[in-house]
XYZ file of C-alpha atoms in Angstrom:
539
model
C 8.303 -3.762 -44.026
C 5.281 -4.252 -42.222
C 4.927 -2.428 -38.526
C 2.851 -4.217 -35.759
C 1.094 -3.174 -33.047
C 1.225 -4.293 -29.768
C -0.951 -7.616 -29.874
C -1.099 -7.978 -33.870
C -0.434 -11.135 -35.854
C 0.410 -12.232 -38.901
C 0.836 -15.678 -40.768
C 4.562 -16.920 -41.738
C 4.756 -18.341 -44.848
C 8.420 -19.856 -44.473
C 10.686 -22.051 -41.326
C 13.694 -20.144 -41.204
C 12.958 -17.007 -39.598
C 15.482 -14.830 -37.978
C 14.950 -12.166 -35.629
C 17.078 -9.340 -34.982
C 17.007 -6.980 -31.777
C 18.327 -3.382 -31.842
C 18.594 -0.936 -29.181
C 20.709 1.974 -28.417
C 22.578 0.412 -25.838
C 24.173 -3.038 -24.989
C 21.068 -6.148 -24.446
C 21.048 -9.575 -24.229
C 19.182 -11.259 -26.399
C 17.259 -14.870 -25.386
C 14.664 -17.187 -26.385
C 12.500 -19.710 -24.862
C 10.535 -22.816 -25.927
C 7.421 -23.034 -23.841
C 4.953 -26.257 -23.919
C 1.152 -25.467 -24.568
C 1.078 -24.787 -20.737
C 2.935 -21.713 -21.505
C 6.476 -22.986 -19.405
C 9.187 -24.674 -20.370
C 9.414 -28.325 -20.634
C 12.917 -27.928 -18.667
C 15.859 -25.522 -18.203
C 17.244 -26.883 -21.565
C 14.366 -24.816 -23.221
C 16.352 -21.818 -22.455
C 18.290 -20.454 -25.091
C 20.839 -17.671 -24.191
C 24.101 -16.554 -23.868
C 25.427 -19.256 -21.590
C 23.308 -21.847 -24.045
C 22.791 -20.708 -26.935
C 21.181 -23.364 -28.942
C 18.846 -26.209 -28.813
C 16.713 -27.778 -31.810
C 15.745 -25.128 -34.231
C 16.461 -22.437 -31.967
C 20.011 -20.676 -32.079
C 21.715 -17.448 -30.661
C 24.287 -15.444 -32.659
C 24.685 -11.563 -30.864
C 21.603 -10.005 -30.678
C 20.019 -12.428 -33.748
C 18.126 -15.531 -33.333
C 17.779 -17.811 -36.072
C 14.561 -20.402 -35.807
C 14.187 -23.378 -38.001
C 10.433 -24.117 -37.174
C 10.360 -27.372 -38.727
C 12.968 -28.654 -36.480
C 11.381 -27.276 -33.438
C 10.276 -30.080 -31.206
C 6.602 -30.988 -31.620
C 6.115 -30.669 -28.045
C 7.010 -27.254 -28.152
C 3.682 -24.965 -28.704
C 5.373 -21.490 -29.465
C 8.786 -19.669 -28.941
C 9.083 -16.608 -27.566
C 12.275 -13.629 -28.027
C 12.704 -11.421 -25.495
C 15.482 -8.591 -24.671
C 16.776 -7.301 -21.227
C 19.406 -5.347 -19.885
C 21.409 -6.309 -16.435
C 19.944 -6.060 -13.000
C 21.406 -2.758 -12.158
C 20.963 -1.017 -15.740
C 18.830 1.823 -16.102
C 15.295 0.215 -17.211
C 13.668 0.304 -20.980
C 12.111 3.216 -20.120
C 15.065 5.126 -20.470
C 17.311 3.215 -22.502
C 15.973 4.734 -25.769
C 14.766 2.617 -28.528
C 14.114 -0.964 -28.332
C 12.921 -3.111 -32.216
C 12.619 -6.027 -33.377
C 12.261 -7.008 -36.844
C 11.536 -10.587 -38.133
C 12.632 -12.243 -41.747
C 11.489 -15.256 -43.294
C 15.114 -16.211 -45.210
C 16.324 -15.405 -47.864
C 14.064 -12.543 -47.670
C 14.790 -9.331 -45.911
C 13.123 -8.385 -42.670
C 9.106 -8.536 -43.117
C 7.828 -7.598 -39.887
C 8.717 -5.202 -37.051
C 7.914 -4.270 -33.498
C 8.942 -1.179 -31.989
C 8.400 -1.783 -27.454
C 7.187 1.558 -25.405
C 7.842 1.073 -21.971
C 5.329 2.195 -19.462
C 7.596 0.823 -16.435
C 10.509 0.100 -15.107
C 11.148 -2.863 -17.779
C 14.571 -4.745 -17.906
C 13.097 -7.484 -19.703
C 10.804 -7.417 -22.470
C 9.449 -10.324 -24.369
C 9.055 -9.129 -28.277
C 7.882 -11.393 -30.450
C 6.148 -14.759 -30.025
C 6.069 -17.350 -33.225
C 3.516 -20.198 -32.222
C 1.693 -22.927 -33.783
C -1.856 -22.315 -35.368
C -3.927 -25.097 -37.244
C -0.900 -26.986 -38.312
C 1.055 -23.715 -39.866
C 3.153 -20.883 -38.190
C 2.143 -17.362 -37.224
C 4.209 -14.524 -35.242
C 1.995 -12.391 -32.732
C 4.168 -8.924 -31.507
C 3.775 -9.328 -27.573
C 5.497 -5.412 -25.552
C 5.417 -7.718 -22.285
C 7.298 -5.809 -20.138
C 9.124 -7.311 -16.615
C 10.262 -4.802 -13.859
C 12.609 -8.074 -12.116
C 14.445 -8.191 -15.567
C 15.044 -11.528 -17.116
C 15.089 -13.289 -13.361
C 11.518 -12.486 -13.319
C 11.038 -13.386 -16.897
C 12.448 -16.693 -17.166
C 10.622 -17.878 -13.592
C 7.643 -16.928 -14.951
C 7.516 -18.823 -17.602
C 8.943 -21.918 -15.375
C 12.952 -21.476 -15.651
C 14.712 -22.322 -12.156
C 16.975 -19.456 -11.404
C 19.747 -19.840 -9.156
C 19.280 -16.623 -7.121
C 15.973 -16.717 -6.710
C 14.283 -14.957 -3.876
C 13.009 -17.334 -0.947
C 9.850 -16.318 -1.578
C 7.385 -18.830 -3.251
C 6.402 -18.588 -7.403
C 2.570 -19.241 -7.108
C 2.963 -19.915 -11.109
C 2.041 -23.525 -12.019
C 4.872 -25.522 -13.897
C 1.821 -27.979 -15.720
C -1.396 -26.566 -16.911
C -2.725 -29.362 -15.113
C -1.584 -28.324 -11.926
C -4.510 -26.834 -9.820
C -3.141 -25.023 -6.868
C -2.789 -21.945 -8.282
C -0.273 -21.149 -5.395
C 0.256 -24.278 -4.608
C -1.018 -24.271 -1.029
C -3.763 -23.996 1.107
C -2.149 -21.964 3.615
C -1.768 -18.273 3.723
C 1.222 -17.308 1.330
C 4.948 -17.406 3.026
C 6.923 -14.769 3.124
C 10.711 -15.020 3.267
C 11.399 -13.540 7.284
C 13.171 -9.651 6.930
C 16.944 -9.144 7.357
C 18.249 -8.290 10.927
C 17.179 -4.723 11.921
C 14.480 -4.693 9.620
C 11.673 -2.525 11.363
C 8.181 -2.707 11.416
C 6.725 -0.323 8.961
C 9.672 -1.828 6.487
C 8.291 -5.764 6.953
C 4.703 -4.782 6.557
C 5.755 -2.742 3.337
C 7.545 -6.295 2.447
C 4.431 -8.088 3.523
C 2.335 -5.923 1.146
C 4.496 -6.654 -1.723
C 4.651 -9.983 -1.166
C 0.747 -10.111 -1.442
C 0.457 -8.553 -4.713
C 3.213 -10.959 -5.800
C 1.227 -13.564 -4.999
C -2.046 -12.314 -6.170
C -0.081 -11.337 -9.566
C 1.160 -15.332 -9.492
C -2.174 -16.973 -8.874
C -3.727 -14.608 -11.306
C -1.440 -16.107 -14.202
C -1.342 -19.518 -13.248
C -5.483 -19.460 -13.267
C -5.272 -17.979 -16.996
C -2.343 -20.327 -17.875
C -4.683 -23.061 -17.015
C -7.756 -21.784 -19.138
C -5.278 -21.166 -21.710
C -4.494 -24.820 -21.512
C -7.751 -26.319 -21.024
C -8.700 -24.270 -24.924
C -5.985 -24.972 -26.351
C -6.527 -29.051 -25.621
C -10.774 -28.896 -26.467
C -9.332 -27.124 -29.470
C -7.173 -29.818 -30.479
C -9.709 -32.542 -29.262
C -12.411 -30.985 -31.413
C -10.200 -30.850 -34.545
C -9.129 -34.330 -34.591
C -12.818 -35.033 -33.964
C -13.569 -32.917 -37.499
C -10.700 -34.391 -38.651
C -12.291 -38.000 -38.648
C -15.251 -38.555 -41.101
C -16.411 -41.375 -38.834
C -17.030 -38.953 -36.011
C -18.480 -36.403 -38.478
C -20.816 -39.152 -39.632
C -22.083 -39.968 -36.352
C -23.214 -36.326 -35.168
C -19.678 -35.270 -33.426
C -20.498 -37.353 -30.287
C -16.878 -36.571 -28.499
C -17.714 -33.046 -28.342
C -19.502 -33.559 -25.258
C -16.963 -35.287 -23.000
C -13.873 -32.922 -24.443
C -16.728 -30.238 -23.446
C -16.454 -31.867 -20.246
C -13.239 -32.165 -19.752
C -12.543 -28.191 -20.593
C -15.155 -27.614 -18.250
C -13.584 -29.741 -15.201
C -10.068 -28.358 -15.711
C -11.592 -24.706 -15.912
C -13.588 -24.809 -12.375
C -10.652 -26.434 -10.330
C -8.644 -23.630 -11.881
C -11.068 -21.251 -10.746
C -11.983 -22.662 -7.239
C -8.201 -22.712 -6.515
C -7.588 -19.387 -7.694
C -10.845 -17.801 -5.614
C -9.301 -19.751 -2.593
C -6.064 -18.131 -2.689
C -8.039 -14.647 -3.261
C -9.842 -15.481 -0.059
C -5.976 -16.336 1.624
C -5.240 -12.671 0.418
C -8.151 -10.870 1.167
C -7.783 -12.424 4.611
C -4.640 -10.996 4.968
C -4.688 -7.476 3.639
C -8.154 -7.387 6.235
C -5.564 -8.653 9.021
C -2.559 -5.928 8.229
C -4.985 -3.053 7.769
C -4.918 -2.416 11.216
C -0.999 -2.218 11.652
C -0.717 0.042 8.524
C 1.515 3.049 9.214
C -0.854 5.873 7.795
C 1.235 6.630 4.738
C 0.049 3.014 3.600
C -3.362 3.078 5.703
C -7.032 3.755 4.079
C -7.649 7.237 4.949
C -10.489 6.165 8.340
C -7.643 4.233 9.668
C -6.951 5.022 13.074
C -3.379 5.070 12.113
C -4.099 8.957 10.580
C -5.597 10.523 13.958
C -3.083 13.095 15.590
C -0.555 12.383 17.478
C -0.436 8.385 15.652
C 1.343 9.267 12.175
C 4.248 7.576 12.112
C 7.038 7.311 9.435
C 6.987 4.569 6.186
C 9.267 3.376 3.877
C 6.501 3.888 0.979
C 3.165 5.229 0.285
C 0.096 4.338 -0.580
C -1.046 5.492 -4.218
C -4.177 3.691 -4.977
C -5.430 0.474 -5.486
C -5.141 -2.503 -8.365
C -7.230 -5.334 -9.613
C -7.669 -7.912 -11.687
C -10.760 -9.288 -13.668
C -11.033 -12.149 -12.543
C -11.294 -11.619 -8.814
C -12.374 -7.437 -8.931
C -13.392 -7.631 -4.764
C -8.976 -8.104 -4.021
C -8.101 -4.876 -4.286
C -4.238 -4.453 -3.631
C -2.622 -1.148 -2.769
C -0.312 0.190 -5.444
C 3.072 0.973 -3.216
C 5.521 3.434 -3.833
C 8.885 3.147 -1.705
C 10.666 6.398 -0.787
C 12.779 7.964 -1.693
C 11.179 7.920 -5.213
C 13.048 6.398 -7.623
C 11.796 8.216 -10.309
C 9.611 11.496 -11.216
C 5.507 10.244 -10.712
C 3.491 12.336 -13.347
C -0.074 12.528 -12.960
C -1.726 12.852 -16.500
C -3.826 15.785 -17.407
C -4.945 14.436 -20.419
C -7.164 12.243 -18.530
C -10.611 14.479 -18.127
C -11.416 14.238 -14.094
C -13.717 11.838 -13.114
C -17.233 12.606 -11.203
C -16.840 13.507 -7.234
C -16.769 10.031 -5.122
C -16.097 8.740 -1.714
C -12.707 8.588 -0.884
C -13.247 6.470 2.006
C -15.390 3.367 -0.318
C -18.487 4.456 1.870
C -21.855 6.590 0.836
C -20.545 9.703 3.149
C -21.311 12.210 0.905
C -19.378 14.777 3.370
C -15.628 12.925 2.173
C -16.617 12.622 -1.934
C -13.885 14.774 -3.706
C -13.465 15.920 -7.613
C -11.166 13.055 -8.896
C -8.302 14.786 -11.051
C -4.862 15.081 -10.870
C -4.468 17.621 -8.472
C -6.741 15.694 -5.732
C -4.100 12.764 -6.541
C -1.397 15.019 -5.991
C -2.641 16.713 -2.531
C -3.246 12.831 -1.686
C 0.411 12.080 -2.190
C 1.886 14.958 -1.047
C -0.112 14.365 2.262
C 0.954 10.765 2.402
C 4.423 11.168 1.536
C 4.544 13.785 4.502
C 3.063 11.404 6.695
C 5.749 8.627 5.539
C 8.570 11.583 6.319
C 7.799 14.490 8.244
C 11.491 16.255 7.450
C 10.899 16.544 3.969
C 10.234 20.116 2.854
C 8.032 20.796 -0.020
C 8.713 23.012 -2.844
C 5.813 24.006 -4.997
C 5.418 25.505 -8.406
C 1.882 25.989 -9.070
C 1.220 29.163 -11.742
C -2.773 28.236 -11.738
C -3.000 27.699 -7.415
C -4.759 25.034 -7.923
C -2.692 22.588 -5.867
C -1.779 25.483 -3.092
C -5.983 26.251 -2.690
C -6.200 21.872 -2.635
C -3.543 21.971 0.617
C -5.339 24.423 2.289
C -3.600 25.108 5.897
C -0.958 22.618 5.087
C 0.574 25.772 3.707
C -0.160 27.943 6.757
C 1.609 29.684 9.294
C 3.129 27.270 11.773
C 2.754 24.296 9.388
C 6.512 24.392 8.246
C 5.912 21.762 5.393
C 7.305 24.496 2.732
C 10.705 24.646 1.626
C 10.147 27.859 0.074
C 8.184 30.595 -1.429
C 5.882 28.753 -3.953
C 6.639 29.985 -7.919
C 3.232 31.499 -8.851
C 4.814 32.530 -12.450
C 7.109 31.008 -14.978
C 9.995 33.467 -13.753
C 9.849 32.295 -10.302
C 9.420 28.843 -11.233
C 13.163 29.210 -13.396
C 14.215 30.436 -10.184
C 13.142 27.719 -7.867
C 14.611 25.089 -9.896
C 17.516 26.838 -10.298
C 17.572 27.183 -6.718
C 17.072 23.338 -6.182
C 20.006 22.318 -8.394
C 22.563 24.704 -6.630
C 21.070 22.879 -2.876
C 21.363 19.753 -4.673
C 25.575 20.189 -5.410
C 26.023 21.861 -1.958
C 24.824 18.474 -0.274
C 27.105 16.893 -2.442
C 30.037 18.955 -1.364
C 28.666 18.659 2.370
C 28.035 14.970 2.352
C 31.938 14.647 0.531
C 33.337 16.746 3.543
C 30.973 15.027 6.013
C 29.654 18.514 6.970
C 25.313 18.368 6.374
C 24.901 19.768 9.629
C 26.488 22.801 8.390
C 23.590 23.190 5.149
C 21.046 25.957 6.705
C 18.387 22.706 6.697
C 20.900 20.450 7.178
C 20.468 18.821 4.340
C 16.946 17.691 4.281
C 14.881 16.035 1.776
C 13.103 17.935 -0.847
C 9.723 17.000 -2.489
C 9.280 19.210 -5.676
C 5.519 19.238 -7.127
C 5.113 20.893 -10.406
C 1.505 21.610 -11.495
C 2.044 22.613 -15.269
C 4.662 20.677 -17.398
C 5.442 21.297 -20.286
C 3.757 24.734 -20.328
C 5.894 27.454 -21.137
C 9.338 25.530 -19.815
C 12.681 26.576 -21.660
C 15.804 24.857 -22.357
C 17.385 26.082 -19.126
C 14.325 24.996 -16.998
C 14.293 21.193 -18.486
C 18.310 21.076 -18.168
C 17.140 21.750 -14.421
C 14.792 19.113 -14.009
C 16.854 16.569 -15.642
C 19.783 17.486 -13.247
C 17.331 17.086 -10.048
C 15.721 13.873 -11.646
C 19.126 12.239 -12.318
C 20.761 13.599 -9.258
C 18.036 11.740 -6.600
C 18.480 14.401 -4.038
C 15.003 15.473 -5.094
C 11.935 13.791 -5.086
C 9.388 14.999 -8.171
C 5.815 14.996 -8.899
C 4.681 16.501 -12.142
C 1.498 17.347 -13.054
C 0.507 17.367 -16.802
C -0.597 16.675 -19.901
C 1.018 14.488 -23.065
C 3.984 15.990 -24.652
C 4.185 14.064 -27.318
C 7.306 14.800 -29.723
C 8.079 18.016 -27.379
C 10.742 19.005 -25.647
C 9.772 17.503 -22.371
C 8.690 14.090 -23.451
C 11.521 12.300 -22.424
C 11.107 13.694 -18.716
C 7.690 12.330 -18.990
C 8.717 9.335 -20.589
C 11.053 8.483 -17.828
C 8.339 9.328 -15.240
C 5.745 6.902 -13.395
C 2.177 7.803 -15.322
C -0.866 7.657 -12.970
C -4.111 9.079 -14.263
C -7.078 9.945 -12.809
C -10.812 8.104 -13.484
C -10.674 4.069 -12.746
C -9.447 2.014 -15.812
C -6.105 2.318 -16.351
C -4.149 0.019 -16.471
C -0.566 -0.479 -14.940
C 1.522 -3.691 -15.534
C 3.133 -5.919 -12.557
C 6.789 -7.106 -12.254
C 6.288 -10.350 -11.759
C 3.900 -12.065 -14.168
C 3.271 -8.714 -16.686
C -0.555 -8.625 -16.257
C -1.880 -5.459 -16.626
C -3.996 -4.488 -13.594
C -6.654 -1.736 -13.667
C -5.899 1.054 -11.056
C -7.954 2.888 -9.160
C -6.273 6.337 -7.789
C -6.161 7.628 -4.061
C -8.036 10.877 -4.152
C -8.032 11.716 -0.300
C -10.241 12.849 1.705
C -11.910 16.319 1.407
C -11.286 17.733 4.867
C -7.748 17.077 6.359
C -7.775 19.559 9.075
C -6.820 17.295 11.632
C -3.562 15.457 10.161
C -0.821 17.120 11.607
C 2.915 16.566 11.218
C 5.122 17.126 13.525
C 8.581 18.952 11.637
């Protein structure tokens, strides 16, 4: 059986193909017929569960069986996908997720083994599509945080709970509105009691929804506009008259491609300039966890909680001047590890000026002191605990860590001994608020039960079995919030902990996938500033 990567193709030689989906715990399994514009022609071009069958498409379990020569002609590829419910634990920690595709009677030919890198519910796997008159099966690893909701819009399926907010995705490749207005984007008004930092943290999401929406809808419609010069030329080749007489349609399908590619663009740079305009016009209102660090929202006595941070910023190709901030809410949902195995990048302005006197050394532990101080900012009653053998993140916070700065939860584990301790520590605070918040007595805990932030500066080095039992408690428990700092595990004991974990790494170039649309953006990290003498948080 032949493995494929992420991306790779191959040619099918047969029409009945079936594809089979494992994973070590219960999935549905779906399909969907998309038109050349990438969506569907119509909800009918759904197969799943409820409807699970349309021509040459069928659902049995977690098997699909395709009989490409009775797929519509209209229909330019099919795509398989997997999810799990809504309220499942994502890919990412769900184990292993394959698929493996046969051409009948043959046994399975192909396979695709999906790494998450998110918070996936809904993956698509394989895609079979239509190439100069034959069949060929690409493996896609297209990961969507919103599960199959968010799969199945995006790709132009009506769902009936979807969110008030509006898809920017075009339905036709024709379409050139990339949002599909020319005013700024609307955003569906909060619930009752809903305060201000929580509406601009909605407001911010809401942009990079949008930007994510207008981003795919512009490549959907470049995608189209290839695909029909492509065909255009080929019937052109096709015809020996139009060989004989020097290929004269080339120019007007040239044309045409060219037209349909510069509304696409124009509509997609105006709803940039919508967004840009926007972000420019919230800046000011940002609490500081979310703020730029020269926001005025950071000088003392103006910090003032969030319901998120602020952990760096995303783009896109195709408009590189929108920079979105990457948001984190809070609690966080899950451990963030900051990758060692990234090599630090050279010293550079934290604030995107020339001051020389606020360039820092871009690594991991700069991101960490950066989110540490923002997440402090965002929650001023949250009491860190620190295990930091090397002191490289204690010598980063500086007078954070002073006397009358009561940020520490306790003593900070300088060894591996210590460090056994402190999490041991954690998970016996951890079942106490349990107890305390069963008998409704917090207020009798010694810190009343406040939240903990736990930064570790040196997974996996040197943990054993007891320690990583330890961490997995606090990480499944929630009571604890987790930042680890280090490098690749691979097949070692504490890859699944990193596995399960957020990855941001330092330098700019990586690239993290959105929910919405799967298009992976390239993030830039928050270093911070180098002097932070004058934040101050009041206990």
């Amino acid at each position: 059986m032949r493995e494929l990567a992420k991306g790779e193709n191959a040619a099918l030689t047969g029409l009945s193909i079936e594809i089979g989906v494992s994973a070590d715990r219960p999935i549905d399994v779906c399909a969907l017929l998309l038109s050349p514009t990438g969506q569907v022609r119509g909800d009918d071009d759904f197969v799943f569960y409820n409807q699970p069958g349309i021509s040459g498409v069928a659902l049995s379990g977690d098997v699909l069986h395709l009989d490409l020569g009775a797929v519509p002609a209209e229909v330019d590829r099919v795509i398989c996908c997997a999810s799990v419910d809504p309220d499942a634990l994502p890919f990412d920690s769900a184990g292993a997720l394959a698929a493996t595709a046969a051409q009948l009677p043959a046994p399975p030919v192909f396979r695709f083994a999906f790494a998450a890198h998110h918070e996936e519910r809904a993956v698509i796997l394989f895609e079979l599509y239509r190439r100069s008159g034959s069949w060929k099966i690409r493996a896609i690893g297209q990961g969507y945080d919103g599960g199959l909701a968010a799969l199945a819009t995006a790709h132009g399926v009506v769902v009936a709970d979807e969110p008030t907010h509006t898809p920017t995705s075009p339905v036709a490749a024709p379409s050139t509105g990339a949002m599909g207005r020319g005013e700024p984007p609307g955003v569906a008004p909060p619930p009752p009691g809903t305060s201000e930092p929580e509406r601009v943290f909605r407001v911010l999401t809401s942009i990079f929804e949008d930007a994510a929406r207008s981003a795919a809808g512009y490549r959907s419609a470049v995608a189209f506009a290839e695909q029909r010069r492509e065909r255009e030329l080929e019937s052109v080749l096709d015809d020996p008259r139009s060989r004989a007489s020097g290929n004269p349609m080339r120019g007007p399908a040239d044309d045409r491609y060219a037209d349909l590619v510069g509304r696409a663009s124009a509509d997609h740079r105006r709803d940039v300039d919508v967004l840009a305009r926007e972000l420019a016009g919230l800046t000011p209102t940002l609490p500081a966890a979310l703020a730029p660090w020269g926001a005025p929202a950071w000088r003392p006595g103006c910090i003032s909680p969030s319901p998120g941070v602020r952990a760096g910023t995303l783009h896109l190709p195709e408009a590189p001047d929108l920079r979105v901030p990457l948001l984190l809410a809070l609690p966080l949902r899950r451990p963030i590890w900051l990758d060692r195995s990234i090599p630090a990048v050279e010293p550079q302005d934290a604030f995107g000026a020339s001051d020389p006197s606020t360039a820092i050394d871009g690594g991991p532990i700069a991101m960490a002191r950066a989110l540490v101080l923002r997440i402090l900012a965002a929650d001023p009653s949250i009491r860190l605990h620190l295990a930091d053998p090397s002191g490289e993140l204690m010598a980063a916070l500086g007078h954070l860590l002073g006397p009358g700065r009561p940020v520490l939860g306790g003593p900070v584990a300088t060894d591996r001994a210590e460090r056994a301790d402190l999490l041991r520590r954690l998970v016996e605070r951890a079942d106490l608020i349990q107890m305390a918040r069963q008998g409704g007595a917090l207020d009798a805990l010694p810190d009343g039960g406040r939240p903990a932030l736990l930064v570790i500066t040196d997974v996996p080095t040197g943990f054993d079995p007891s320690e990583l039992t330890h961490l997995r408690y606090l990480i499944r428990d929630g009571l604890t919030q987790v930042i680890l700092i280090g490098a690749a595990d691979g097949a070692g004991p504490a890859a699944d902990i990193l596995g399960a974990s957020l990855r941001l790494a330092p330098g700019n170039g990586d690239a993290i996938t959105d929910g919405w649309v799967g298009l992976p953006w390239t993030f830039t990290p928050d270093y911070g500033p180098t002097d932070f003498s004058s934040i101050v948080f009041n206990p």
